[in-house]
Each structure stands twice: as C-alpha cells, then as structure tokens.
Amino acid sequence: MKTQKQTPYNYENAQKEATSWFNDHYKEANKDIETVAWAKGEVNPYLQEYLDNITQHPKKAIVVGSGLGDDAFALYLAGYEVTAIDISEEATSWAKERFEGAEIDFRVADLFDLPSELLNTFDFVFEAYTIQSLPLALRDRTITAIASLMKPEAKILTVCNAKLDHERFEGPPWPLTFNELRLFTMKSCRELEFSIFENTSELSSLKVRALFQKEH
Ligand SMILES: C[S@@+](CC[C@H](N)C(=O)[O-])C[C@H]1O[C@@H](n2cnc3c(N)ncnc32)[C@H](O)[C@@H]1O
C-alpha cells in the first residue's frame, strides 16, 4: 500500500499570515482612532477596575498587543514601570506620539519571537483581545509566549471575547472557549479569577476577565 507523504503544519507561515495585516489596518486608519476596528481611545474598563481595586502595585508591567497605548498609559499612571509590545510599527509609533512624555517603553516586538531580555521579567502582564485575534491553530503558542514573559508569582490579567463550546463565530476575531483560556493553567499558572459577562455584540455571546498567577 502506498503511504501518503504528510506535510507538517507550517507554524512560521501561519504566524506571518495571521499577523501581517495588522500594520496595514493601522496605516489605513491614517491616525483616525475611530476607524481602527478595536480601538476605543481609552483604557480598557476591565483593566481600570482592576487597578482601582488593588492596593499594592507591583513594579514591572507589560502590555501585549498594546495597540494605540491606552492600557499602557493607565498602568503608567498607576505607578508601574511599563513596557508595551506590538507587532505593528504603525501602532507603536502612533502610541508613542499619543503618549509622548510618558515614560513607557513602547516597542515593536513579535510575540512569537520575543527578545530574550523580556522573558521571565514582568510582575504583571495585561492582554486584551490579542489572543482572540490570532487563529485557533496558534492559540497554544500564543498563550505559551504570553506566559513566558512572567516572573514567578507574576499575574496576568486577560480580557477576551468568549463563547460556549458549541457556538461558531466567523473570525477574526475567534472568541475563546473557557478551556482555551484555561490553557494558562497548563503553563504553570493558577487561576485566581474567572469572571464571565454577557456580551451583546456580534463578535461573541460572552466576555471573560481572568486573572492567573505564575507558580513560584
Ligand atoms: C485586536 S488588537 C487589540 C489591541 C489592544 N490590545 C486593544 O485592546 O485595543 C490586537 C493587537 O495585537 C497586535 N498583535 C497581533 N499579533 C501580534 C504578535 N504576534 N505580537 C505582538 N503583537 C501582535 C496587533 O498589531 C494589534 O495591535
């Protein structure tokens, strides 16, 4: 019997394809925030609520997929030393311009090819709507990469559109099932909070704000 040659899944191509359009989207916006599909021009309210309710702010924070920089700026105002990474040069220079004068390390960096000096470095990670913007085949890699930024005992706060297992949504974005988000618990993180909210948008039926902490 003839065996069919199996072609291994090409992660490199998939990553390139999944991320290359973001920069064009920011460029086409031509500095008009309202035309960036996900940008609100203000801090993510789930992050702000978290910041308003904690008494001790850890030192080093990173925002992953930082877009136009509002979440990085909120962390800076709360007293963190902030790094903000995004794959888009356009978004990064726009964010720098918007928050000129704030001491935030806005940099162009690819989550799938992180500079070594960022690994195991941060006390707090924030990500909103970036995991869901990357295809399902990259979900585990995305979560592994985000977790690699965390020091022991660091926390990650994540906000995403979510769905029940049987629901189908045409992506991007691809809302996360609860189990997909809980992949963090397989990356040496334990779950501290998992809040589920109703969502009325066509993007998903639910939203989740979850907090995980890296083990010692
Ligand atoms: C849906 S947007 C969300 C932006 C921002 N977090 C917000 O809530 O407005 C996803 C962001 O992730 C960035 N991104 C996508 N793939 C990335 C990667 N591999 N590494 C770093 N950033 C990435 C995009 O350029 C984009 O700014």
Tab-separated table of C-alpha atoms in Angstrom, residues 28-122:
chain	number	residue	atom	x	y	z
A	28	GLU	CA	-5.138	52.757	6.579
A	29	ALA	CA	-6.660	54.411	9.669
A	30	ASN	CA	-4.426	57.369	8.942
A	31	LYS	CA	-4.427	58.489	12.610
A	32	ASP	CA	-8.217	58.365	12.900
A	33	ILE	CA	-8.844	56.214	16.002
A	34	GLU	CA	-12.498	55.668	15.124
A	35	THR	CA	-11.539	53.688	12.036
A	36	VAL	CA	-9.375	51.194	13.949
A	37	ALA	CA	-11.758	48.266	14.384
A	38	TRP	CA	-10.962	47.587	18.077
A	39	ALA	CA	-9.642	50.911	19.373
A	40	LYS	CA	-11.672	52.979	21.811
A	41	GLY	CA	-9.132	55.697	22.528
A	42	GLU	CA	-9.457	54.971	26.237
A	43	VAL	CA	-8.294	52.487	28.825
A	44	ASN	CA	-9.926	49.065	28.864
A	45	PRO	CA	-12.570	49.368	31.639
A	46	TYR	CA	-11.806	45.874	33.000
A	47	LEU	CA	-8.170	46.894	33.477
A	48	GLN	CA	-9.111	50.191	35.103
A	49	GLU	CA	-11.452	48.420	37.518
A	50	TYR	CA	-8.658	46.032	38.451
A	51	LEU	CA	-6.215	48.890	39.020
A	52	ASP	CA	-8.753	50.821	41.110
A	53	ASN	CA	-9.244	47.842	43.401
A	54	ILE	CA	-5.734	46.728	44.220
A	55	THR	CA	-3.738	48.390	46.931
A	56	GLN	CA	-0.228	47.221	46.091
A	57	HIS	CA	1.046	47.829	42.603
A	58	PRO	CA	3.889	45.571	41.530
A	59	LYS	CA	6.766	47.107	39.639
A	60	LYS	CA	7.219	45.901	36.108
A	61	ALA	CA	4.270	45.532	33.748
A	62	ILE	CA	3.972	44.621	30.090
A	63	VAL	CA	1.042	45.097	27.740
A	64	VAL	CA	0.926	42.523	24.966
A	65	GLY	CA	-0.595	43.646	21.659
A	66	SER	CA	-0.637	47.164	23.069
A	67	GLY	CA	-2.218	48.819	20.009
A	68	LEU	CA	-2.631	52.553	20.495
A	69	GLY	CA	-1.264	52.525	24.043
A	70	ASP	CA	-4.186	53.488	26.306
A	71	ASP	CA	-3.772	50.463	28.592
A	72	ALA	CA	-0.023	51.017	28.868
A	73	PHE	CA	-0.704	54.634	29.812
A	74	ALA	CA	-3.196	53.611	32.528
A	75	LEU	CA	-0.581	51.284	34.029
A	76	TYR	CA	1.991	54.070	33.873
A	77	LEU	CA	-0.402	56.419	35.694
A	78	ALA	CA	-0.920	53.701	38.330
A	79	GLY	CA	2.831	53.726	39.005
A	80	TYR	CA	4.108	50.762	37.041
A	81	GLU	CA	7.312	50.635	35.018
A	82	VAL	CA	5.710	49.821	31.683
A	83	THR	CA	6.794	48.023	28.528
A	84	ALA	CA	4.270	47.773	25.703
A	85	ILE	CA	4.798	45.488	22.734
A	86	ASP	CA	3.018	45.275	19.428
A	87	ILE	CA	3.931	43.702	16.110
A	88	SER	CA	2.754	46.791	14.237
A	89	GLU	CA	5.305	49.562	13.670
A	90	GLU	CA	2.479	51.878	12.752
A	91	ALA	CA	0.576	51.281	16.015
A	92	THR	CA	3.758	51.601	18.048
A	93	SER	CA	4.802	54.949	16.599
A	94	TRP	CA	1.220	56.235	16.877
A	95	ALA	CA	1.092	55.164	20.556
A	96	LYS	CA	4.457	56.868	21.219
A	97	GLU	CA	3.122	60.042	19.668
A	98	ARG	CA	-0.144	59.914	21.667
A	99	PHE	CA	1.634	59.419	24.988
A	100	GLU	CA	4.734	61.470	24.349
A	101	GLY	CA	6.348	62.414	27.620
A	102	ALA	CA	5.120	59.330	29.485
A	103	GLU	CA	7.999	57.026	30.349
A	104	ILE	CA	6.690	53.937	28.597
A	105	ASP	CA	8.902	51.554	26.659
A	106	PHE	CA	6.751	51.185	23.534
A	107	ARG	CA	8.406	48.657	21.244
A	108	VAL	CA	7.786	46.714	18.111
A	109	ALA	CA	8.074	43.041	19.023
A	110	ASP	CA	6.587	39.793	17.843
A	111	LEU	CA	5.051	37.594	20.490
A	112	PHE	CA	6.268	34.582	18.521
A	113	ASP	CA	9.853	35.795	18.506
A	114	LEU	CA	10.304	37.592	21.793
A	115	PRO	CA	13.606	39.291	22.621
A	116	SER	CA	15.308	37.263	25.342
A	117	GLU	CA	15.554	40.234	27.710
A	118	LEU	CA	11.756	40.252	28.025
A	119	LEU	CA	11.472	36.637	29.153
A	120	ASN	CA	10.635	35.926	32.837
A	121	THR	CA	10.849	39.640	33.513
A	122	PHE	CA	7.441	41.050	34.419
